Amino acid sequence: MPMLEVQELKKVYAPRFGGSPVQALNGVTFHLEEGEFAAVMGESGSGKTTLLNILAALGQPTAGRVRLDGRDLAQVRERDLAAFRRDKLGFIFQEFNLLDTFSLRDNILLPLVLAGTRVGELEPRLQPLARALGLEELLDKFPYEVSGGQKQRAAVARALITRPRLVLADEPTGALDSRSADQLLRLLRSFNDQGQTIVMVTHSLQAASHARRVLFIKDGAIFRDLRRGDLAEGRFYAAIAQVLTVLQTGGEDRG
């Protein structure tokens, strides 16, 4: 059984003040195996953010279903949703979403504290992640005292510290310079190499080329499912660029 199953997902937004309904998703279907790293690409308004919100159990589809480890997200009770997200999902946001009044250490540990993790387990969970992400010397600093790249690495640590089944990343390199973005992407790929499953929404060709698979969305539906296979990063980058060109010029997919 695939770890993540998305079946015939549809989402229609009804306008509040009249007008025509807006169909954000129109029959999106794909499966994700444990340990995959998939990027989601498409033009603004294509449905990427809507898809990510539904995968994060932050919104309900109009039709279709999402299953994580065989569990239908629509069947998770409202009172259990926060715990479900905390235990099963990790989130990395473009704007970091760190609390300025908390040190990096406290920001990273917050999901464990909210889950009621024993105090004695906190540092043993934190230290290997901090070491892997180059944060050991920064843990007592506050977000306003460190660079954007360092903030994003702290956000990655916060997403991973609960050992989630699935990490959802929303434009994680969007607020970073090119050097910090490249460092972050290589870190994400290294965690994926260790078995972490990741879905990343991105506009960046460079970011997408670090994934193992790219799902292109057009008009709320899957336009192309491109897999890296044995392609080197440079050739995969070129293949992604080719599909994006077809997508943006309104051509038909022949892949």
PDB file of C-alpha atoms in Angstrom:
ATOM      1  CA  MET A   1       0.000   0.000   0.000  1.00  0.00           C
ATOM      2  CA  PRO A   2       1.387   3.473  -0.880  1.00  0.00           C
ATOM      3  CA  MET A   3       2.149   5.694   2.093  1.00  0.00           C
ATOM      4  CA  LEU A   4       0.158   8.589   0.599  1.00  0.00           C
ATOM      5  CA  GLU A   5      -2.826   8.054  -1.689  1.00  0.00           C
ATOM      6  CA  VAL A   6      -4.549  10.968  -3.419  1.00  0.00           C
ATOM      7  CA  GLN A   7      -7.610   9.880  -5.377  1.00  0.00           C
ATOM      8  CA  GLU A   8      -9.758  11.989  -7.709  1.00  0.00           C
ATOM      9  CA  LEU A   9      -9.313  15.079  -5.572  1.00  0.00           C
ATOM     10  CA  LYS A  10     -11.604  17.977  -6.428  1.00  0.00           C
ATOM     11  CA  LYS A  11     -12.018  21.338  -4.742  1.00  0.00           C
ATOM     12  CA  VAL A  12     -14.593  23.959  -5.696  1.00  0.00           C
ATOM     13  CA  TYR A  13     -14.725  27.318  -3.954  1.00  0.00           C
ATOM     14  CA  ALA A  14     -18.119  28.977  -3.807  1.00  0.00           C
ATOM     15  CA  PRO A  15     -17.812  32.782  -4.005  1.00  0.00           C
ATOM     16  CA  ARG A  16     -19.157  34.634  -0.971  1.00  0.00           C
ATOM     17  CA  PHE A  17     -20.843  37.427  -2.897  1.00  0.00           C
ATOM     18  CA  GLY A  18     -22.242  35.806  -6.018  1.00  0.00           C
ATOM     19  CA  GLY A  19     -20.361  34.978  -9.179  1.00  0.00           C
ATOM     20  CA  SER A  20     -19.313  31.623 -10.581  1.00  0.00           C
ATOM     21  CA  PRO A  21     -17.768  28.838  -8.476  1.00  0.00           C
ATOM     22  CA  VAL A  22     -14.002  28.417  -8.846  1.00  0.00           C
ATOM     23  CA  GLN A  23     -12.622  24.915  -9.395  1.00  0.00           C
ATOM     24  CA  ALA A  24      -9.161  24.800  -7.818  1.00  0.00           C
ATOM     25  CA  LEU A  25      -8.613  21.031  -8.167  1.00  0.00           C
ATOM     26  CA  ASN A  26     -10.156  18.801 -10.812  1.00  0.00           C
ATOM     27  CA  GLY A  27      -9.509  15.095 -10.296  1.00  0.00           C
ATOM     28  CA  VAL A  28      -5.940  15.075  -8.936  1.00  0.00           C
ATOM     29  CA  THR A  29      -4.725  11.504  -8.478  1.00  0.00           C
ATOM     30  CA  PHE A  30      -1.272  10.253  -7.472  1.00  0.00           C
ATOM     31  CA  HIS A  31       0.378   7.881  -5.025  1.00  0.00           C
ATOM     32  CA  LEU A  32       3.549   8.440  -3.020  1.00  0.00           C
ATOM     33  CA  GLU A  33       5.663   5.616  -1.660  1.00  0.00           C
ATOM     34  CA  GLU A  34       7.518   5.874   1.616  1.00  0.00           C
ATOM     35  CA  GLY A  35      10.887   7.590   1.116  1.00  0.00           C
ATOM     36  CA  GLU A  36       9.945   9.553  -2.009  1.00  0.00           C
ATOM     37  CA  PHE A  37      10.804  13.222  -2.536  1.00  0.00           C
ATOM     38  CA  ALA A  38       8.241  14.857  -4.807  1.00  0.00           C
ATOM     39  CA  ALA A  39       8.100  18.464  -5.974  1.00  0.00           C
ATOM     40  CA  VAL A  40       4.824  20.047  -7.097  1.00  0.00           C
ATOM     41  CA  MET A  41       5.042  22.734  -9.788  1.00  0.00           C
ATOM     42  CA  GLY A  42       2.592  24.830 -11.754  1.00  0.00           C
ATOM     43  CA  GLU A  43       1.702  28.414 -12.539  1.00  0.00           C
ATOM     44  CA  SER A  44       0.049  30.673  -9.957  1.00  0.00           C
ATOM     45  CA  GLY A  45      -3.575  29.640  -9.553  1.00  0.00           C
ATOM     46  CA  SER A  46      -2.966  26.105 -10.811  1.00  0.00           C
ATOM     47  CA  GLY A  47      -4.047  24.506  -7.513  1.00  0.00           C
ATOM     48  CA  LYS A  48      -0.679  23.839  -5.833  1.00  0.00           C
ATOM     49  CA  THR A  49      -1.468  25.614  -2.576  1.00  0.00           C
ATOM     50  CA  THR A  50      -4.954  24.122  -2.406  1.00  0.00           C
ATOM     51  CA  LEU A  51      -3.460  20.655  -2.828  1.00  0.00           C
ATOM     52  CA  LEU A  52      -0.882  21.281  -0.094  1.00  0.00           C
ATOM     53  CA  ASN A  53      -3.551  22.547   2.301  1.00  0.00           C
ATOM     54  CA  ILE A  54      -5.643  19.423   1.772  1.00  0.00           C
ATOM     55  CA  LEU A  55      -2.603  17.167   2.279  1.00  0.00           C
ATOM     56  CA  ALA A  56      -1.978  19.074   5.510  1.00  0.00           C
ATOM     57  CA  ALA A  57      -5.571  18.450   6.664  1.00  0.00           C
ATOM     58  CA  LEU A  58      -6.076  22.219   6.694  1.00  0.00           C
ATOM     59  CA  GLY A  59      -8.973  22.000   4.256  1.00  0.00           C
ATOM     60  CA  GLN A  60     -11.502  19.458   3.037  1.00  0.00           C
ATOM     61  CA  PRO A  61     -11.856  18.458  -0.622  1.00  0.00           C
ATOM     62  CA  THR A  62     -15.194  18.836  -2.374  1.00  0.00           C
ATOM     63  CA  ALA A  63     -14.770  15.272  -3.655  1.00  0.00           C
ATOM     64  CA  GLY A  64     -12.118  12.562  -3.621  1.00  0.00           C
ATOM     65  CA  ARG A  65      -9.951  11.442  -0.748  1.00  0.00           C
ATOM     66  CA  VAL A  66      -6.497  11.526   0.768  1.00  0.00           C
ATOM     67  CA  ARG A  67      -5.144   8.565   2.732  1.00  0.00           C
ATOM     68  CA  LEU A  68      -1.980   8.635   4.829  1.00  0.00           C
ATOM     69  CA  ASP A  69      -0.853   5.149   5.877  1.00  0.00           C
ATOM     70  CA  GLY A  70      -4.301   3.936   4.887  1.00  0.00           C
ATOM     71  CA  ARG A  71      -6.151   6.453   7.062  1.00  0.00           C
ATOM     72  CA  ASP A  72      -8.606   8.744   5.322  1.00  0.00           C
ATOM     73  CA  LEU A  73      -7.837  12.324   6.418  1.00  0.00           C
ATOM     74  CA  ALA A  74     -11.525  13.201   6.127  1.00  0.00           C
ATOM     75  CA  GLN A  75     -12.245  10.676   8.882  1.00  0.00           C
ATOM     76  CA  VAL A  76      -9.932  12.331  11.416  1.00  0.00           C
ATOM     77  CA  ARG A  77     -12.200  13.975  13.984  1.00  0.00           C
ATOM     78  CA  GLU A  78     -11.976  17.749  14.345  1.00  0.00           C
ATOM     79  CA  ARG A  79     -10.791  17.485  17.945  1.00  0.00           C
ATOM     80  CA  ASP A  80      -7.989  15.119  16.872  1.00  0.00           C
ATOM     81  CA  LEU A  81      -6.709  17.150  13.906  1.00  0.00           C
ATOM     82  CA  ALA A  82      -4.092  19.193  15.775  1.00  0.00           C
ATOM     83  CA  ALA A  83      -2.549  16.088  17.301  1.00  0.00           C
ATOM     84  CA  PHE A  84      -2.702  14.276  13.953  1.00  0.00           C
ATOM     85  CA  ARG A  85      -0.815  17.092  12.201  1.00  0.00           C
ATOM     86  CA  ARG A  86       1.727  17.322  15.009  1.00  0.00           C
ATOM     87  CA  ASP A  87       2.393  13.569  15.108  1.00  0.00           C
ATOM     88  CA  LYS A  88       2.187  12.655  11.423  1.00  0.00           C
ATOM     89  CA  LEU A  89       3.179  15.790   9.501  1.00  0.00           C
ATOM     90  CA  GLY A  90       6.109  18.191   9.483  1.00  0.00           C
ATOM     91  CA  PHE A  91       5.800  21.669   7.969  1.00  0.00           C
ATOM     92  CA  ILE A  92       8.407  23.944   6.388  1.00  0.00           C
ATOM     93  CA  PHE A  93       7.169  27.384   5.352  1.00  0.00           C
ATOM     94  CA  GLN A  94       8.641  30.059   3.083  1.00  0.00           C
ATOM     95  CA  GLU A  95       8.608  32.663   5.872  1.00  0.00           C
ATOM     96  CA  PHE A  96       9.983  30.273   8.521  1.00  0.00           C
ATOM     97  CA  ASN A  97       7.103  30.885  11.030  1.00  0.00           C
ATOM     98  CA  LEU A  98       9.457  30.939  14.008  1.00  0.00           C
ATOM     99  CA  LEU A  99       8.445  32.640  17.267  1.00  0.00           C
ATOM    100  CA  ASP A 100      10.710  35.664  17.839  1.00  0.00           C
ATOM    101  CA  THR A 101      10.335  35.461  21.631  1.00  0.00           C
ATOM    102  CA  PHE A 102      11.625  31.861  21.641  1.00  0.00           C
ATOM    103  CA  SER A 103      15.233  30.795  21.135  1.00  0.00           C
ATOM    104  CA  LEU A 104      15.968  28.496  18.218  1.00  0.00           C
ATOM    105  CA  ARG A 105      16.178  25.651  20.741  1.00  0.00           C
ATOM    106  CA  ASP A 106      12.694  26.381  22.078  1.00  0.00           C
ATOM    107  CA  ASN A 107      11.250  26.854  18.580  1.00  0.00           C
ATOM    108  CA  ILE A 108      12.569  23.472  17.507  1.00  0.00           C
ATOM    109  CA  LEU A 109      11.419  21.699  20.676  1.00  0.00           C
ATOM    110  CA  LEU A 110       7.947  23.252  20.710  1.00  0.00           C
ATOM    111  CA  PRO A 111       6.161  20.384  18.860  1.00  0.00           C
ATOM    112  CA  LEU A 112       7.587  17.870  21.338  1.00  0.00           C
ATOM    113  CA  VAL A 113       6.591  20.020  24.312  1.00  0.00           C
ATOM    114  CA  LEU A 114       3.052  20.355  22.950  1.00  0.00           C
ATOM    115  CA  ALA A 115       2.938  16.578  22.534  1.00  0.00           C
ATOM    116  CA  GLY A 116       3.839  16.086  26.199  1.00  0.00           C
ATOM    117  CA  THR A 117       7.227  14.482  25.512  1.00  0.00           C
ATOM    118  CA  ARG A 118       9.217  13.757  28.673  1.00  0.00           C
ATOM    119  CA  VAL A 119      11.838  16.403  29.511  1.00  0.00           C
ATOM    120  CA  GLY A 120      14.583  13.804  29.498  1.00  0.00           C
ATOM    121  CA  GLU A 121      13.859  12.960  25.845  1.00  0.00           C
ATOM    122  CA  LEU A 122      14.071  16.506  24.498  1.00  0.00           C
ATOM    123  CA  GLU A 123      17.823  17.059  24.235  1.00  0.00           C
ATOM    124  CA  PRO A 124      18.573  13.556  22.896  1.00  0.00           C
ATOM    125  CA  ARG A 125      16.073  14.234  20.099  1.00  0.00           C
ATOM    126  CA  LEU A 126      17.409  17.747  19.476  1.00  0.00           C
ATOM    127  CA  GLN A 127      21.161  17.284  19.412  1.00  0.00           C
ATOM    128  CA  PRO A 128      21.521  14.904  16.423  1.00  0.00           C
ATOM    129  CA  LEU A 129      19.293  17.181  14.329  1.00  0.00           C
ATOM    130  CA  ALA A 130      21.134  20.327  15.419  1.00  0.00           C
ATOM    131  CA  ARG A 131      24.436  18.678  14.541  1.00  0.00           C
ATOM    132  CA  ALA A 132      23.214  17.516  11.121  1.00  0.00           C
ATOM    133  CA  LEU A 133      21.842  20.988  10.328  1.00  0.00           C
ATOM    134  CA  GLY A 134      24.821  22.962  11.644  1.00  0.00           C
ATOM    135  CA  LEU A 135      22.812  24.605  14.424  1.00  0.00           C
ATOM    136  CA  GLU A 136      24.708  23.462  17.520  1.00  0.00           C
ATOM    137  CA  GLU A 137      26.291  26.871  18.157  1.00  0.00           C
ATOM    138  CA  LEU A 138      23.068  28.771  17.424  1.00  0.00           C
ATOM    139  CA  LEU A 139      20.506  27.047  19.628  1.00  0.00           C
ATOM    140  CA  ASP A 140      20.454  29.783  22.281  1.00  0.00           C
ATOM    141  CA  LYS A 141      20.105  32.604  19.757  1.00  0.00           C
ATOM    142  CA  PHE A 142      16.769  34.150  18.803  1.00  0.00           C
ATOM    143  CA  PRO A 143      15.402  34.241  15.246  1.00  0.00           C
ATOM    144  CA  TYR A 144      16.181  37.957  14.852  1.00  0.00           C
ATOM    145  CA  GLU A 145      19.837  37.238  15.648  1.00  0.00           C
ATOM    146  CA  VAL A 146      20.471  34.763  12.805  1.00  0.00           C
ATOM    147  CA  SER A 147      20.386  34.768   9.009  1.00  0.00           C
ATOM    148  CA  GLY A 148      17.512  33.657   6.797  1.00  0.00           C
ATOM    149  CA  GLY A 149      19.285  30.431   5.938  1.00  0.00           C
ATOM    150  CA  GLN A 150      19.843  29.672   9.610  1.00  0.00           C
ATOM    151  CA  LYS A 151      16.187  30.400  10.376  1.00  0.00           C
ATOM    152  CA  GLN A 152      15.121  27.984   7.669  1.00  0.00           C
ATOM    153  CA  ARG A 153      17.428  25.296   8.989  1.00  0.00           C
ATOM    154  CA  ALA A 154      15.812  25.754  12.402  1.00  0.00           C
ATOM    155  CA  ALA A 155      12.412  25.422  10.722  1.00  0.00           C
ATOM    156  CA  VAL A 156      13.584  22.171   9.114  1.00  0.00           C
ATOM    157  CA  ALA A 157      14.703  20.883  12.509  1.00  0.00           C
ATOM    158  CA  ARG A 158      11.299  21.796  13.985  1.00  0.00           C
ATOM    159  CA  ALA A 159       9.575  19.912  11.139  1.00  0.00           C
ATOM    160  CA  LEU A 160      11.704  16.802  11.586  1.00  0.00           C
ATOM    161  CA  ILE A 161      11.987  16.544  15.356  1.00  0.00           C
ATOM    162  CA  THR A 162       8.663  14.725  15.726  1.00  0.00           C
ATOM    163  CA  ARG A 163       9.880  12.122  13.193  1.00  0.00           C
ATOM    164  CA  PRO A 164       6.862  12.763  10.963  1.00  0.00           C
ATOM    165  CA  ARG A 165       5.618  10.359   8.332  1.00  0.00           C
ATOM    166  CA  LEU A 166       5.425  13.169   5.782  1.00  0.00           C
ATOM    167  CA  VAL A 167       7.131  16.568   5.491  1.00  0.00           C
ATOM    168  CA  LEU A 168       5.225  19.252   3.572  1.00  0.00           C
ATOM    169  CA  ALA A 169       7.364  22.157   2.347  1.00  0.00           C
ATOM    170  CA  ASP A 170       5.729  25.292   0.925  1.00  0.00           C
ATOM    171  CA  GLU A 171       8.229  27.271  -1.197  1.00  0.00           C
ATOM    172  CA  PRO A 172      10.988  26.579   1.381  1.00  0.00           C
ATOM    173  CA  THR A 173      13.661  28.430  -0.613  1.00  0.00           C
ATOM    174  CA  GLY A 174      11.505  31.411  -1.566  1.00  0.00           C
ATOM    175  CA  ALA A 175      12.940  33.781   1.079  1.00  0.00           C
ATOM    176  CA  LEU A 176      16.563  32.607   0.760  1.00  0.00           C
ATOM    177  CA  ASP A 177      19.537  33.756  -1.289  1.00  0.00           C
ATOM    178  CA  SER A 178      20.899  31.274  -3.819  1.00  0.00           C
ATOM    179  CA  ARG A 179      23.681  29.962  -1.570  1.00  0.00           C
ATOM    180  CA  SER A 180      21.379  29.373   1.415  1.00  0.00           C
ATOM    181  CA  ALA A 181      18.760  27.841  -0.884  1.00  0.00           C
ATOM    182  CA  ASP A 182      21.270  25.370  -2.296  1.00  0.00           C
ATOM    183  CA  GLN A 183      22.442  24.409   1.211  1.00  0.00           C
ATOM    184  CA  LEU A 184      18.857  23.847   2.321  1.00  0.00           C
ATOM    185  CA  LEU A 185      17.990  21.715  -0.705  1.00  0.00           C
ATOM    186  CA  ARG A 186      21.025  19.515  -0.196  1.00  0.00           C
ATOM    187  CA  LEU A 187      20.031  19.068   3.445  1.00  0.00           C
ATOM    188  CA  LEU A 188      16.502  18.081   2.454  1.00  0.00           C
ATOM    189  CA  ARG A 189      17.878  15.602  -0.043  1.00  0.00           C
ATOM    190  CA  SER A 190      20.193  14.133   2.596  1.00  0.00           C
ATOM    191  CA  PHE A 191      17.238  13.570   4.937  1.00  0.00           C
ATOM    192  CA  ASN A 192      15.329  12.033   2.040  1.00  0.00           C
ATOM    193  CA  ASP A 193      18.309   9.725   1.440  1.00  0.00           C
ATOM    194  CA  GLN A 194      17.809   8.587   5.042  1.00  0.00           C
ATOM    195  CA  GLY A 195      14.181   7.691   4.296  1.00  0.00           C
ATOM    196  CA  GLN A 196      12.198  10.870   5.021  1.00  0.00           C
ATOM    197  CA  THR A 197       9.211  11.338   2.690  1.00  0.00           C
ATOM    198  CA  ILE A 198       8.839  14.914   1.393  1.00  0.00           C
ATOM    199  CA  VAL A 199       6.338  16.841  -0.733  1.00  0.00           C
ATOM    200  CA  MET A 200       7.588  20.296  -1.745  1.00  0.00           C
ATOM    201  CA  VAL A 201       5.606  22.981  -3.556  1.00  0.00           C
ATOM    202  CA  THR A 202       7.961  25.233  -5.493  1.00  0.00           C
ATOM    203  CA  HIS A 203       8.274  27.651  -8.405  1.00  0.00           C
ATOM    204  CA  SER A 204      12.034  27.078  -8.513  1.00  0.00           C
ATOM    205  CA  LEU A 205      13.572  24.894 -11.191  1.00  0.00           C
ATOM    206  CA  GLN A 206      16.663  24.531  -9.042  1.00  0.00           C
ATOM    207  CA  ALA A 207      14.612  23.354  -6.056  1.00  0.00           C
ATOM    208  CA  ALA A 208      12.584  20.901  -8.123  1.00  0.00           C
ATOM    209  CA  SER A 209      15.729  19.376  -9.629  1.00  0.00           C
ATOM    210  CA  HIS A 210      16.725  18.171  -6.133  1.00  0.00           C
ATOM    211  CA  ALA A 211      13.554  16.070  -5.897  1.00  0.00           C
ATOM    212  CA  ARG A 212      13.212  12.554  -7.273  1.00  0.00           C
ATOM    213  CA  ARG A 213       9.893  13.273  -8.933  1.00  0.00           C
ATOM    214  CA  VAL A 214       8.012  16.353 -10.136  1.00  0.00           C
ATOM    215  CA  LEU A 215       4.225  16.602 -10.377  1.00  0.00           C
ATOM    216  CA  PHE A 216       3.152  19.401 -12.728  1.00  0.00           C
ATOM    217  CA  ILE A 217      -0.333  20.838 -12.163  1.00  0.00           C
ATOM    218  CA  LYS A 218      -2.318  22.692 -14.803  1.00  0.00           C
ATOM    219  CA  ASP A 219      -5.896  23.926 -14.346  1.00  0.00           C
ATOM    220  CA  GLY A 220      -6.284  21.883 -11.192  1.00  0.00           C
ATOM    221  CA  ALA A 221      -5.202  18.532 -12.688  1.00  0.00           C
ATOM    222  CA  ILE A 222      -1.959  16.582 -13.032  1.00  0.00           C
ATOM    223  CA  PHE A 223      -0.396  17.602 -16.340  1.00  0.00           C
ATOM    224  CA  ARG A 224       2.724  15.441 -16.088  1.00  0.00           C
ATOM    225  CA  ASP A 225       4.387  13.148 -13.539  1.00  0.00           C
ATOM    226  CA  LEU A 226       8.126  13.346 -14.245  1.00  0.00           C
ATOM    227  CA  ARG A 227      10.498  10.953 -12.478  1.00  0.00           C
ATOM    228  CA  ARG A 228      14.242  11.398 -12.159  1.00  0.00           C
ATOM    229  CA  GLY A 229      15.180   7.746 -12.521  1.00  0.00           C
ATOM    230  CA  ASP A 230      18.889   7.550 -13.296  1.00  0.00           C
ATOM    231  CA  LEU A 231      19.158  11.100 -14.628  1.00  0.00           C
ATOM    232  CA  ALA A 232      21.897  13.304 -13.192  1.00  0.00           C
ATOM    233  CA  GLU A 233      20.762  16.548 -11.539  1.00  0.00           C
ATOM    234  CA  GLY A 234      21.661  18.643 -14.583  1.00  0.00           C
ATOM    235  CA  ARG A 235      19.734  16.466 -17.027  1.00  0.00           C
ATOM    236  CA  PHE A 236      16.754  16.302 -14.687  1.00  0.00           C
ATOM    237  CA  TYR A 237      16.850  20.116 -14.477  1.00  0.00           C
ATOM    238  CA  ALA A 238      16.702  20.270 -18.284  1.00  0.00           C
ATOM    239  CA  ALA A 239      13.810  17.803 -18.407  1.00  0.00           C
ATOM    240  CA  ILE A 240      11.866  19.867 -15.863  1.00  0.00           C
ATOM    241  CA  ALA A 241      12.544  23.045 -17.838  1.00  0.00           C
ATOM    242  CA  GLN A 242      11.241  21.394 -21.007  1.00  0.00           C
ATOM    243  CA  VAL A 243       7.943  20.399 -19.371  1.00  0.00           C
ATOM    244  CA  LEU A 244       7.562  23.874 -17.841  1.00  0.00           C
ATOM    245  CA  THR A 245       8.027  25.437 -21.274  1.00  0.00           C
ATOM    246  CA  VAL A 246       5.238  23.281 -22.696  1.00  0.00           C
ATOM    247  CA  LEU A 247       3.080  24.063 -19.659  1.00  0.00           C
ATOM    248  CA  GLN A 248       3.601  27.817 -19.895  1.00  0.00           C
ATOM    249  CA  THR A 249       3.128  28.065 -23.653  1.00  0.00           C
ATOM    250  CA  GLY A 250      -0.148  26.167 -23.577  1.00  0.00           C
ATOM    251  CA  GLY A 251       1.129  23.169 -25.501  1.00  0.00           C
ATOM    252  CA  GLU A 252       0.008  19.591 -25.092  1.00  0.00           C
ATOM    253  CA  ASP A 253       2.045  17.175 -23.033  1.00  0.00           C
ATOM    254  CA  ARG A 254       3.666  14.436 -25.105  1.00  0.00           C
ATOM    255  CA  GLY A 255       5.627  12.810 -22.302  1.00  0.00           C
TER     256      GLY A 255
END
